[in-house]
Structures are given as structure tokens and as C-alpha cells.
XYZ file of C-alpha atoms in Angstrom:
655
model
C -58.364 18.324 -28.304
C -54.766 17.663 -27.289
C -52.229 20.400 -26.580
C -48.560 19.664 -25.805
C -47.575 20.974 -22.343
C -45.760 24.275 -22.122
C -42.418 24.036 -20.257
C -41.268 26.978 -18.120
C -37.915 27.437 -16.333
C -37.306 29.677 -13.381
C -34.887 31.871 -15.293
C -34.794 32.756 -19.006
C -31.059 32.245 -19.221
C -31.283 28.602 -18.275
C -30.065 26.545 -21.251
C -32.756 24.311 -22.683
C -32.105 20.706 -23.598
C -32.787 19.818 -27.264
C -35.831 17.717 -26.417
C -37.409 20.702 -24.593
C -36.888 22.906 -27.651
C -38.644 20.251 -29.696
C -41.620 20.292 -27.321
C -41.885 24.068 -27.527
C -42.015 23.756 -31.306
C -44.775 21.207 -30.983
C -46.642 23.574 -28.708
C -46.946 26.116 -31.534
C -49.031 23.633 -33.521
C -52.601 22.855 -32.364
C -54.578 20.022 -33.783
C -58.348 20.536 -34.147
C -60.670 17.849 -35.397
C -64.390 18.577 -35.729
C -66.260 15.333 -35.953
C -69.785 16.853 -35.849
C -72.365 15.241 -38.155
C -73.439 18.757 -39.223
C -69.928 19.812 -40.223
C -67.270 18.070 -42.178
C -64.716 20.804 -41.588
C -61.231 19.402 -40.950
C -58.368 21.381 -39.558
C -55.041 19.854 -40.462
C -51.483 20.746 -39.534
C -48.821 20.759 -42.197
C -45.099 20.913 -41.328
C -43.033 23.659 -42.861
C -39.625 21.918 -42.913
C -37.617 24.833 -44.250
C -37.934 26.781 -41.019
C -38.182 23.754 -38.769
C -41.545 25.049 -37.566
C -45.117 23.906 -37.840
C -47.849 26.096 -39.264
C -51.588 25.566 -39.229
C -53.521 25.907 -42.478
C -57.293 26.134 -42.447
C -58.824 23.798 -44.957
C -62.442 24.866 -45.447
C -65.315 22.815 -46.767
C -65.696 23.012 -50.491
C -69.107 22.012 -51.833
C -67.578 21.718 -55.282
C -65.188 18.877 -54.293
C -65.457 16.021 -56.605
C -66.731 12.652 -55.564
C -63.165 11.245 -55.191
C -62.304 13.836 -52.532
C -65.441 13.018 -50.536
C -64.513 9.315 -50.532
C -61.038 10.073 -49.064
C -62.433 12.365 -46.339
C -63.131 9.547 -43.910
C -59.660 8.027 -44.444
C -58.003 11.406 -43.763
C -59.911 11.775 -40.496
C -58.736 8.378 -39.282
C -55.113 9.115 -40.205
C -55.251 12.511 -38.511
C -56.666 11.032 -35.309
C -53.907 8.391 -35.339
C -51.182 10.991 -35.771
C -52.824 13.092 -33.063
C -52.762 10.220 -30.568
C -49.107 9.416 -31.347
C -47.975 13.006 -30.768
C -50.069 13.356 -27.622
C -48.520 10.176 -26.201
C -45.037 11.349 -27.141
C -45.709 14.719 -25.549
C -46.831 13.205 -22.250
C -43.846 10.806 -22.302
C -41.364 13.658 -22.634
C -43.249 15.619 -20.044
C -42.874 12.711 -17.636
C -39.148 12.579 -18.268
C -38.887 16.270 -17.593
C -40.750 15.936 -14.314
C -38.471 13.116 -13.184
C -35.345 15.101 -14.080
C -36.443 18.561 -13.080
C -34.375 18.503 -9.920
C -31.272 18.115 -12.074
C -31.816 21.597 -13.491
C -31.076 24.547 -11.277
C -31.725 28.111 -12.247
C -28.831 30.511 -12.551
C -30.519 32.720 -10.000
C -30.600 29.886 -7.473
C -26.922 29.042 -8.081
C -25.845 32.627 -7.526
C -28.006 32.905 -4.423
C -26.537 29.697 -3.030
C -22.977 30.863 -3.707
C -23.580 34.187 -2.011
C -25.055 32.688 1.151
C -23.567 29.206 1.667
C -25.139 26.953 4.238
C -22.944 25.380 6.878
C -23.219 21.618 6.762
C -22.023 19.716 9.810
C -21.509 15.978 9.405
C -22.675 13.943 12.337
C -19.728 11.880 13.642
C -19.861 8.131 13.179
C -21.308 6.383 16.212
C -20.813 2.707 17.010
C -22.185 0.587 19.799
C -19.917 -0.227 22.706
C -18.315 -3.629 22.281
C -16.063 -5.842 24.362
C -13.854 -8.257 22.445
C -13.163 -11.688 23.940
C -9.716 -13.161 24.403
C -8.343 -15.515 21.775
C -7.350 -18.972 22.942
C -3.872 -19.371 24.416
C -2.637 -21.323 21.379
C -3.010 -18.158 19.284
C -0.428 -16.187 21.260
C 1.851 -16.045 18.189
C -0.946 -15.882 15.609
C 0.060 -14.508 12.209
C -3.168 -14.576 10.138
C -1.678 -14.414 6.641
C 1.263 -16.742 7.340
C -0.467 -19.243 9.586
C 1.243 -22.678 9.791
C -2.149 -24.230 10.571
C -3.214 -23.445 7.004
C -0.010 -24.420 5.195
C -1.372 -27.792 4.102
C -3.918 -26.022 1.898
C -1.192 -24.682 -0.382
C 1.451 -26.148 -2.658
C 4.978 -26.983 -1.593
C 6.568 -26.061 -4.934
C 9.121 -23.316 -4.297
C 7.751 -23.104 -0.718
C 4.596 -21.379 -1.923
C 2.815 -22.355 1.289
C 5.072 -20.000 3.269
C 3.957 -16.928 1.314
C 1.038 -14.704 2.312
C -2.303 -16.520 2.284
C -4.850 -14.532 4.271
C -7.940 -16.237 5.705
C -11.342 -15.616 4.101
C -13.660 -13.085 5.716
C -15.751 -15.725 7.482
C -12.621 -17.128 9.163
C -11.267 -13.862 10.558
C -10.673 -13.759 14.290
C -12.620 -11.205 16.310
C -10.679 -11.634 19.513
C -7.662 -10.217 21.330
C -4.406 -12.163 20.981
C -3.092 -12.891 24.495
C 0.552 -12.586 25.541
C 2.377 -15.752 26.631
C 2.343 -16.686 30.289
C 4.929 -14.717 32.214
C 5.218 -11.989 29.569
C 7.209 -8.989 30.776
C 7.640 -5.481 29.485
C 10.466 -5.684 26.898
C 13.990 -4.682 27.812
C 14.793 -1.159 26.654
C 17.093 -0.185 23.805
C 20.093 -0.378 23.455
C 20.343 -3.127 26.068
C 17.696 -5.098 24.173
C 20.041 -5.598 21.224
C 21.973 -8.109 23.305
C 19.287 -9.676 25.515
C 15.556 -10.300 25.846
C 13.142 -12.053 28.206
C 12.752 -15.767 27.532
C 9.031 -15.671 28.377
C 8.402 -13.042 25.716
C 9.742 -15.321 22.961
C 9.643 -18.823 24.486
C 11.425 -20.742 21.702
C 14.232 -23.123 22.640
C 14.846 -24.638 19.203
C 17.590 -22.240 18.087
C 19.268 -22.418 21.473
C 19.410 -26.214 21.282
C 20.042 -26.770 17.569
C 22.407 -23.850 16.915
C 24.278 -23.793 20.222
C 27.619 -24.426 18.500
C 27.053 -21.397 16.241
C 26.315 -19.013 19.108
C 23.190 -17.411 17.625
C 21.869 -17.065 21.153
C 22.073 -18.733 24.533
C 19.607 -19.085 27.380
C 20.657 -18.107 30.885
C 18.025 -18.033 33.584
C 15.053 -15.944 32.476
C 16.815 -14.359 29.499
C 18.120 -15.050 26.031
C 21.489 -13.490 25.214
C 22.724 -12.714 21.706
C 26.518 -13.021 21.495
C 26.570 -12.105 17.793
C 27.370 -15.504 16.386
C 26.058 -17.161 13.254
C 26.813 -19.845 10.706
C 29.276 -17.588 8.873
C 30.309 -15.523 11.920
C 32.756 -17.817 13.777
C 34.557 -14.764 15.162
C 31.380 -12.809 15.832
C 29.265 -10.578 13.642
C 31.383 -7.465 14.242
C 34.499 -9.103 12.792
C 32.409 -10.282 9.839
C 31.102 -6.765 9.147
C 34.585 -5.291 9.586
C 35.800 -7.510 6.744
C 32.789 -6.526 4.656
C 33.534 -2.827 5.186
C 37.063 -3.357 3.958
C 35.635 -4.866 0.785
C 32.987 -2.132 0.363
C 34.341 1.286 1.442
C 30.915 2.855 0.824
C 29.716 1.258 4.055
C 31.886 3.675 6.009
C 31.115 7.082 4.494
C 27.307 7.189 4.262
C 27.119 5.997 0.653
C 25.305 2.855 1.767
C 22.327 3.540 4.005
C 19.592 0.930 3.328
C 20.056 -2.835 3.233
C 18.034 -6.040 3.165
C 19.119 -9.294 4.800
C 17.462 -12.353 3.230
C 17.340 -15.298 5.632
C 18.306 -13.121 8.560
C 18.643 -15.605 11.440
C 18.177 -13.564 14.618
C 19.171 -10.364 12.759
C 22.635 -9.991 14.261
C 23.985 -8.594 10.964
C 21.269 -5.942 10.816
C 21.777 -5.135 14.482
C 25.497 -4.559 14.036
C 24.918 -2.306 11.016
C 22.699 0.006 13.083
C 25.809 1.114 14.960
C 27.392 1.941 11.598
C 24.535 4.128 10.328
C 23.037 1.493 8.018
C 19.328 0.674 8.318
C 18.498 -2.933 7.457
C 15.249 -4.820 6.879
C 15.781 -8.367 8.100
C 13.628 -10.815 6.134
C 12.694 -14.377 7.056
C 9.631 -16.608 6.634
C 7.253 -17.663 9.381
C 8.224 -21.014 10.854
C 7.133 -23.338 13.614
C 10.231 -23.326 15.757
C 12.757 -20.588 14.966
C 10.791 -17.313 15.195
C 13.673 -15.400 13.619
C 11.668 -12.253 12.895
C 10.123 -12.286 16.358
C 13.571 -12.433 17.955
C 14.746 -9.576 15.734
C 11.859 -7.294 16.667
C 12.070 -8.219 20.351
C 15.676 -7.008 20.159
C 14.575 -3.720 18.564
C 15.951 -4.511 15.091
C 13.826 -3.872 11.951
C 12.399 -7.083 10.488
C 9.447 -8.401 8.506
C 8.010 -11.800 7.624
C 8.634 -12.725 4.007
C 10.140 -15.159 1.551
C 11.346 -15.004 -2.048
C 9.142 -17.654 -3.628
C 6.609 -16.977 -6.403
C 5.729 -13.337 -5.690
C 7.712 -10.136 -5.658
C 8.863 -8.813 -2.317
C 6.698 -5.852 -1.165
C 9.292 -3.223 -2.069
C 9.655 -0.904 -5.084
C 12.369 -1.285 -7.685
C 15.804 0.325 -7.299
C 15.390 0.877 -3.561
C 18.036 -0.871 -1.458
C 21.686 0.111 -1.468
C 22.812 -3.369 -0.451
C 21.411 -6.911 -0.228
C 22.942 -9.672 1.866
C 22.729 -13.449 2.084
C 24.783 -15.317 4.650
C 24.249 -19.008 3.934
C 20.550 -18.218 3.584
C 19.887 -21.487 1.701
C 18.162 -19.724 -1.211
C 18.833 -21.683 -4.440
C 19.974 -18.669 -6.431
C 20.670 -20.437 -9.720
C 17.539 -22.609 -9.802
C 14.315 -21.814 -11.683
C 16.216 -19.710 -14.189
C 17.725 -17.530 -11.474
C 14.325 -16.000 -10.730
C 15.217 -15.279 -7.079
C 18.350 -13.414 -8.087
C 16.320 -11.458 -10.642
C 14.169 -10.210 -7.760
C 17.264 -9.078 -5.865
C 18.325 -7.267 -9.040
C 14.923 -5.526 -9.206
C 15.016 -4.107 -5.667
C 18.691 -3.056 -5.745
C 19.351 0.452 -6.992
C 21.935 0.889 -9.801
C 25.373 0.759 -8.230
C 24.011 -1.272 -5.321
C 25.830 -4.285 -3.891
C 24.859 -7.917 -3.468
C 26.890 -9.703 -0.788
C 27.029 -13.492 -0.548
C 28.805 -15.602 2.044
C 28.508 -19.362 2.163
C 28.213 -21.909 -0.641
C 29.568 -21.712 -3.276
C 31.838 -18.800 -2.230
C 35.315 -19.980 -1.190
C 34.409 -23.488 -2.287
C 38.096 -24.266 -2.799
C 38.617 -24.312 0.976
C 35.110 -25.073 2.252
C 33.689 -27.825 0.052
C 34.570 -30.664 2.433
C 32.332 -29.255 5.154
C 29.380 -28.873 2.772
C 28.855 -32.577 2.093
C 29.571 -32.120 -1.601
C 32.419 -32.311 -4.111
C 34.741 -29.597 -5.298
C 33.520 -30.164 -8.863
C 29.894 -29.581 -7.881
C 30.722 -26.405 -6.007
C 32.874 -25.079 -8.840
C 30.016 -25.728 -11.251
C 27.584 -23.896 -8.950
C 29.927 -20.921 -8.648
C 30.439 -20.718 -12.417
C 26.660 -20.816 -12.992
C 26.174 -18.072 -10.439
C 28.851 -15.880 -11.969
C 27.437 -16.377 -15.472
C 23.923 -15.543 -14.308
C 25.054 -12.405 -12.484
C 27.001 -11.227 -15.529
C 23.919 -11.644 -17.719
C 22.039 -9.360 -15.290
C 24.718 -6.645 -15.516
C 26.394 -7.422 -12.187
C 30.171 -7.311 -11.919
C 32.329 -8.993 -9.306
C 33.349 -6.032 -7.152
C 35.493 -7.687 -4.491
C 36.130 -11.022 -2.863
C 38.008 -12.280 0.179
C 37.762 -15.409 2.284
C 34.084 -16.352 2.671
C 32.641 -13.098 1.291
C 32.018 -12.200 -2.351
C 30.569 -8.860 -3.461
C 28.906 -8.056 -6.792
C 27.806 -4.598 -7.943
C 24.802 -3.791 -10.137
C 25.777 -1.737 -13.170
C 24.944 1.966 -13.381
C 25.328 1.920 -17.164
C 22.071 1.085 -18.933
C 23.995 0.320 -22.118
C 24.882 -2.971 -20.483
C 21.284 -4.136 -20.891
C 21.476 -3.804 -24.681
C 23.019 -7.274 -24.710
C 19.570 -8.575 -23.746
C 18.075 -7.333 -27.025
C 19.601 -10.257 -28.875
C 17.019 -12.969 -29.650
C 17.159 -16.114 -27.517
C 19.184 -14.309 -24.848
C 18.451 -15.294 -21.250
C 17.288 -13.641 -19.152
C 15.307 -11.318 -21.426
C 14.216 -7.789 -20.613
C 10.860 -7.388 -18.904
C 8.639 -5.909 -21.593
C 5.204 -7.239 -20.644
C 3.877 -3.979 -19.268
C 4.140 -4.889 -15.578
C 5.217 -1.857 -13.573
C 8.697 -2.261 -12.050
C 7.326 -1.026 -8.707
C 4.239 -3.245 -8.734
C 4.958 -5.469 -5.748
C 1.767 -6.439 -3.943
C 0.842 -10.017 -4.857
C 2.720 -9.535 -8.123
C 4.151 -12.793 -9.525
C 7.877 -13.080 -10.054
C 8.891 -13.022 -13.706
C 11.948 -14.611 -15.323
C 13.157 -11.359 -16.843
C 15.362 -8.380 -16.029
C 13.747 -5.150 -14.850
C 15.869 -2.509 -16.575
C 16.247 0.693 -14.520
C 14.429 3.693 -15.940
C 17.073 5.769 -17.756
C 15.308 9.019 -16.819
C 16.162 8.456 -13.133
C 19.790 9.416 -13.485
C 20.129 10.630 -9.891
C 18.787 7.472 -8.250
C 21.938 5.402 -8.636
C 24.138 4.855 -5.615
C 26.929 7.014 -7.014
C 24.561 9.919 -7.757
C 22.293 9.997 -4.726
C 23.337 12.147 -1.769
C 25.147 10.442 1.092
C 23.582 9.886 4.464
C 22.468 11.961 6.338
C 22.220 14.661 3.635
C 19.939 12.484 1.502
C 17.232 12.594 4.190
C 16.563 16.263 3.426
C 17.120 16.334 -0.346
C 14.021 16.033 -2.531
C 14.601 12.775 -4.443
C 14.410 12.737 -8.214
C 11.557 10.219 -8.074
C 9.291 12.624 -6.190
C 8.368 13.939 -9.647
C 6.802 10.548 -10.443
C 4.184 11.127 -7.739
C 1.049 12.982 -8.749
C 1.463 16.544 -7.481
C 4.988 15.773 -6.325
C 7.800 18.303 -6.642
C 10.539 19.912 -4.575
C 8.105 22.366 -3.032
C 5.645 19.681 -1.968
C 8.496 17.666 -0.486
C 9.814 20.596 1.557
C 6.312 21.452 2.739
C 5.791 17.869 3.879
C 9.079 17.890 5.778
C 8.239 21.161 7.529
C 4.715 20.003 8.336
C 5.912 16.855 10.064
C 8.504 18.657 12.138
C 5.690 20.774 13.534
C 3.405 17.791 14.066
C 6.022 15.670 15.834
C 6.855 18.548 18.145
C 3.177 18.657 19.099
C 3.003 14.862 19.478
C 5.853 14.924 21.984
C 3.845 17.296 24.153
C 0.853 14.971 24.046
C 2.952 11.801 24.489
C 6.104 12.468 26.563
C 7.316 8.879 26.039
C 7.954 9.671 22.357
C 11.662 10.328 21.956
C 12.671 8.250 24.994
C 13.842 4.628 25.178
C 10.288 3.570 26.066
C 9.524 3.602 22.343
C 11.820 1.702 19.974
C 9.855 -0.076 17.210
C 7.583 2.386 15.395
C 5.262 2.034 12.423
C 3.823 4.844 10.321
C 0.815 2.989 8.944
C 0.093 5.228 5.936
C 3.004 7.470 5.153
C 3.512 9.652 2.094
C 7.151 10.762 1.931
C 8.284 9.393 5.296
C 8.016 12.813 6.937
C 7.004 11.407 10.328
C 10.048 9.103 10.379
C 12.361 11.880 9.194
C 11.246 14.141 12.038
C 12.160 11.390 14.548
C 15.518 10.446 13.038
C 17.535 11.756 16.005
C 15.542 9.713 18.528
C 16.480 6.166 19.685
C 13.935 4.457 17.438
C 13.358 3.229 13.900
C 10.229 3.534 11.746
C 8.631 1.059 9.355
C 7.010 3.284 6.731
C 3.937 1.671 5.196
C 2.456 2.829 1.884
C -0.953 1.475 0.956
C -0.990 -0.752 -2.108
C -4.023 1.308 -3.191
C -2.404 4.726 -2.683
C -0.022 6.743 -4.845
C 3.344 5.040 -5.111
C 5.486 7.182 -2.816
C 7.600 4.374 -1.347
C 10.531 4.965 -3.753
C 10.814 8.463 -2.274
C 10.957 6.969 1.230
C 13.849 4.687 0.258
C 15.649 7.440 -1.658
C 15.655 9.461 1.579
C 17.498 6.646 3.352
C 14.453 5.325 5.199
C 12.810 1.900 5.009
C 9.260 0.733 4.407
C 6.907 -1.670 2.673
C 3.715 -1.861 0.660
C 0.651 -3.171 2.481
C -3.134 -3.365 2.294
C -4.714 -2.658 5.681
C -7.764 -4.749 4.831
C -5.375 -7.633 5.603
C -3.039 -8.569 8.438
C 0.503 -7.182 8.461
C 3.500 -9.496 7.961
C 4.729 -9.588 11.535
C 4.286 -11.429 14.811
C 2.055 -10.217 17.642
C 3.488 -7.723 20.164
C 6.228 -6.327 17.928
C 5.681 -2.529 17.833
C 5.867 0.066 20.608
C 4.078 2.809 18.676
C 1.645 2.849 15.773
C 1.010 6.140 14.002
C -2.097 6.634 11.873
C -2.749 9.745 9.783
C -6.117 9.736 8.027
C -6.079 6.001 7.353
C -9.704 5.434 8.333
C -10.888 8.300 6.156
C -8.872 6.991 3.220
C -9.760 3.315 3.529
C -13.267 3.467 5.047
C -14.818 2.476 1.717
C -12.767 -0.754 1.607
C -11.722 -1.849 5.081
C -13.922 -2.371 8.114
C -12.695 -0.234 11.006
C -13.124 -3.035 13.539
C -10.733 -5.377 11.752
C -8.087 -2.698 11.195
C -8.117 -1.863 14.906
C -7.984 -5.534 15.912
C -4.927 -5.947 13.686
C -3.344 -2.917 15.319
C -3.989 -4.498 18.717
C -2.373 -7.754 17.565
C 0.918 -6.171 16.522
C 1.081 -3.612 19.347
C 3.065 -4.471 22.450
C 1.303 -4.392 25.828
C 1.707 -0.868 27.234
C 2.425 0.279 23.685
C 1.032 3.509 22.252
C -1.115 4.586 19.325
C -1.345 8.063 17.794
C -4.417 8.434 15.598
C -4.657 11.651 13.616
C -8.073 11.498 12.041
C -11.166 13.365 10.925
C -13.540 14.290 13.744
C -16.057 12.198 11.846
C -14.287 8.962 12.868
C -12.472 9.743 16.131
C -15.296 8.927 18.555
C -16.025 5.609 16.840
C -12.330 4.672 17.009
C -12.235 5.501 20.717
C -15.319 3.360 21.360
C -13.841 0.294 19.657
C -10.469 0.924 21.327
C -12.124 0.791 24.736
C -13.454 -2.664 23.873
C -9.836 -3.748 23.199
C -8.683 -2.628 26.666
C -7.047 0.553 25.387
C -7.123 3.799 27.287
C -7.582 6.816 24.992
C -7.900 10.569 25.284
C -8.803 13.025 22.532
C -6.613 16.058 21.880
C -6.535 18.986 19.487
C -4.087 19.233 16.606
C -1.195 21.699 16.667
C -3.419 24.195 14.839
C -6.540 23.425 16.883
C -8.622 22.472 13.834
C -12.147 21.378 14.695
C -12.469 19.008 11.742
C -9.421 16.982 12.797
C -8.438 15.491 16.143
C -5.576 13.518 17.655
C -6.326 10.406 19.673
C -3.617 9.203 22.075
C -4.111 5.604 23.194
C -2.229 3.052 25.270
C -2.753 -0.697 25.226
C -3.008 -2.254 28.665
C -0.990 -5.275 29.753
C -3.317 -8.156 30.563
C -2.934 -11.915 30.806
C -5.019 -14.794 29.516
C -7.596 -16.188 31.927
């Protein structure tokens, strides 16, 4: 005899899966087969389909059956036994499934009981073994992992692709501490550092020797001095910027706040603009002899390693108020004008592109450019035609400086709808703000017409724009005016607390600052009155909040912290981390993130880690192995689940 198992739940209100209901129906039908030689009685089960139920009918022995019925009796028994075995097997199979899944069903009574008396679960903090990292070899003192000249030969030379980011594979990552150069000294403090730095901190003589007639810098004793010269600054950078301000009045009244300098030299242009309330990112590629970005950061001027080549720059669309090229040697009209199309993408509507050097003022300068007047005129005409096709208009021009302005009228881009027009509109589905290893495209990124308040003429002037919720905050999930104001208030409170824990914050001991995983730039905004600048970093895997940062008049970049940052070693005085390890723990190994932080942090520099209690002790353990001194503090609200770690990197020298 085989009986299907009866299934019971701990509470009658628990909903039953369909297959359980089927089993309970089977349970109402019992199969009996009497195979005794003395009795030929057969009990069969017939299915009553109308009600979806099974009923048992008793078929009794009839001595008056005809001979045909007796001959079929044996066949019926065999068929019944076969059906019986099939249903028994099916019943046990479903019963096994139920047993394996029974923990997925919880009674209503148990749920209510659990809700009424919750259990406190305490996560055990992450523990790691103590480790001591070795020193890297002395030849790695200026090691930049993702722009390493030692690996350039592995990549193509077309459009200088080899100078873009190419990070080493996991097996080739360094697990050592990058040493400072021999004779390294604590950097000169701002604002004195804008004009001088220690030679031993950036021991490169190439610019001093090769550009001595252009007065980029000069070496005197143990220092480099920066007189403010440059290829296009024969009268000094201040006179050059004075002329530029006369051509662009918006540079004087707070209309223009953010700028990018492509091919920045030693960042004298960006340094001069700081005194005029304009915050500039100076951009230059890694090289073997010039170290332009390293000089810029040693001076306390914002800069980042980068090149316009085959990939988009790591900035969102419609972000900068002004872009500048002073004889930066970028072939703007080559490759279909693809480099200029990238400048168009990152400039906000109404923004300015400033060019000095060939072919501007070719009528008077062509003889010194080793070319002909016809060639330079042709280059200028091509440039003007290309800019017009991208909806730029010549705004002003005088002497060696020409200024074009990006249109604020989207109707201008309708001209690109005509077939065979070049450049075409970008319509391939690539996000305008996608800018992390995103290939350049020979097309125009048309500004989103819904962002009517993001143009230069519509956005608030500096410093009011710092505190106004940008229009693009609505593009962020959960973003609105209220969330923006809450974030601003929160960071004012946090920074006030940080200054109690780290008295150096707000003094000239800290100049170059990085917020490693910002949202709206609240940390930077709370420090805006202090003698420092902040590089706001938004993870390439996080919500795209970087447009909001730029709309506030701050600067930043996209980055993935599983890789090395685009800067030289020893370039930041303070690194701020808010929940980065919690956010990225599933992707990035903590050890490598901390080693990268050590690489870019100056000796005697500081780190503020605001992190879950789950990770803080592990971070402190690894930090000790990197020669950092750390102490754990409470947050401003004394929350047990979150702690603040204050660390300082020690100054040490290579053995």
C-alpha cells in the first residue's frame, strides 16, 4: 500500500504553493490492491474531473462476469500497479522538494514574533594580519602605474595612444612604498609655493635648460623659481591674462569660474587665474623629462595627467566655463577635428574656447613658425570652418589671442540634420557624460535642451552658484533641492568636527586636497574659504553627480579606485575618504587602494577616513604597515557604527 505524505504548515493562514495543493488532493485518494490467491477483489480509483477531486469506487467481485472480463482482470492489475508506482514515485519526489525548500517558508506567527522582538545582530569587524610593506626601488620615485613610460612600447603611436591610461595587469601591480627622491624636503607653503619650489622635490632640469629663453622657470641654488613666462607670455602671464580679460569681460565678474588648460606647461596660466577667482584644471600627459603636472602640483595649482587622444577626457559634458590652449601643439583640425569635438563636449553652452599660437595672428607670426603664410591662412580657414560647423562663433580677437563662444541656441544644431553634413550629431546612444575609457567619436554632442539653466548666461555667478541647487541635480537618482541643501548642511557640520580632530585643516599646511568619493562636492564647498583647493572624485561606478559638482563652480574627475589615479607621487596634502571601502569592497582590494593613497600622498600628509566600524580597524592595520600613524575618533554625532580615522604619513628616505 502506498499513501501520499500529508503536508502540514505551522499556521493555517500560510499560503500553499500549487504543487502542495495537488499533493493534498492526491492524499484523499488511497489505492488498495488485493493480490491474494483466495480473492480477486480489486479496488480502483477513478478521477472525477468535474470537481478536480479523486473519489474511490469499490468494485466488487461479480461471479456472473463473462469470460471476457475474467481475461482482462490480470491486465488491469498490472496497469493499476504501474500507475500506483508512478504516483508513489511522484509523491516522494515532491515530498523531497518540499523538504529541501521548507526553510524558505516561514509561518505568519513566526514573522510576527520576529518583528515584535527583533534580535540585535552585531557584525564582527574585519580583521587583517599585520603587514609591513617593503620600499620600492629608487628608480620608481616618480612611478605613475597607468601612464608608465616603461610600458609605452607595448602600445601604438597613432595619435599618441601610448600616452593614454594603460594600467598594469593584476600580476604586475607593485606592493611596495614609493620612496621620495634623495634630499626631499617638506614642500614650501602656499602662497609662496606658487612662485618657488625645492629642486630636490622635482629634480628635472630639462625645462630649465631647453626653455630658458621662455622663462618657464629658472634654477637658483636649491630652488626652482617660476617667473610666469611661457611660449606665448613674452611679457609674463599676468599681462597675457589681462589681455584675455579685456576680450572676455565674464572673467572679471564671476561669470567664468571653471576652466581647463590643455597642454599646461608648468601651469602658470592656471596659477594666475586663482588670484582672479577662476579654478583651473591644468592638463598635460606624462613625459620623461618635463614633469609639467608634477611642477604644477608642487606649486599648489590643480593639475591632472591626461591627453586628448583616442578616449574622452574624464569629465562630464557641459562642465567647463572656459577651455584654453596656448601653443599646446594639439592638431585641432586633423582626424576630422575630433579633438575639438571633445572640447565642444566638455564646454557648457555659452562657454569660451581660447586659442593663442598657430594659426592665430598668422599674418604677423608665420615667419617664426617655419611655414608659409599660405599654409597658415589655410589652417586658420579650416579651423574657423570647423568651429562654425560645431556652433561656435568668433567672439573676440586681438594680437595673439582668439576667442570663440559655444552657442546657447540649440536651433543652431539643426543644420547638422542635413544628410552628408560633417560633423554629424551623435545619435549612437552613447551617454554625453560617459567619460571613463569611452572612445572619442567624430560627432557633435548636442546639449540637452531640458537643461536650460546650465548655460553660462543662465547659471548663477560665482560665488552664489556654490550654494544654489543646480538644475542637473534632478538627473541624479533621489536628487532634488532638498537633498542638495541637506548635503550642504551635513558637510558644514562634518568639516567643523574634522577641524577639531585635525587642527592643520584650514591652515597653510594643507593645500592640495582630494575628496576621493564625493557626491555633490559638499566637503569642498565647506572648505571654500580656506587656503586650499579640492579635486572632487566621482567613482565611474557610482551615480553621475559630477555635473552637479561643476555646476557649483568646483572641479573634479571620474575615476575607478581599483586603478591608480592620474597623478605623480607625493602630490596631495590631504586625502578624504567617506565610505569608499564600504562602497567598493566588492570590487577593489583594500590593500591596493591604500597603497595608491600612499603613493599620491605627500610625506607628512594627512588622511581622513570616515568609514563603517566594520572596516576601520583593518584600515588602521594596513596603514601601520605603510608607516602611517593613525588614531580612531568618533563622528560628530558619536555613532557607534561609523568612525573617523585620522592618519599622517611619515617622512622617510630610501635605504
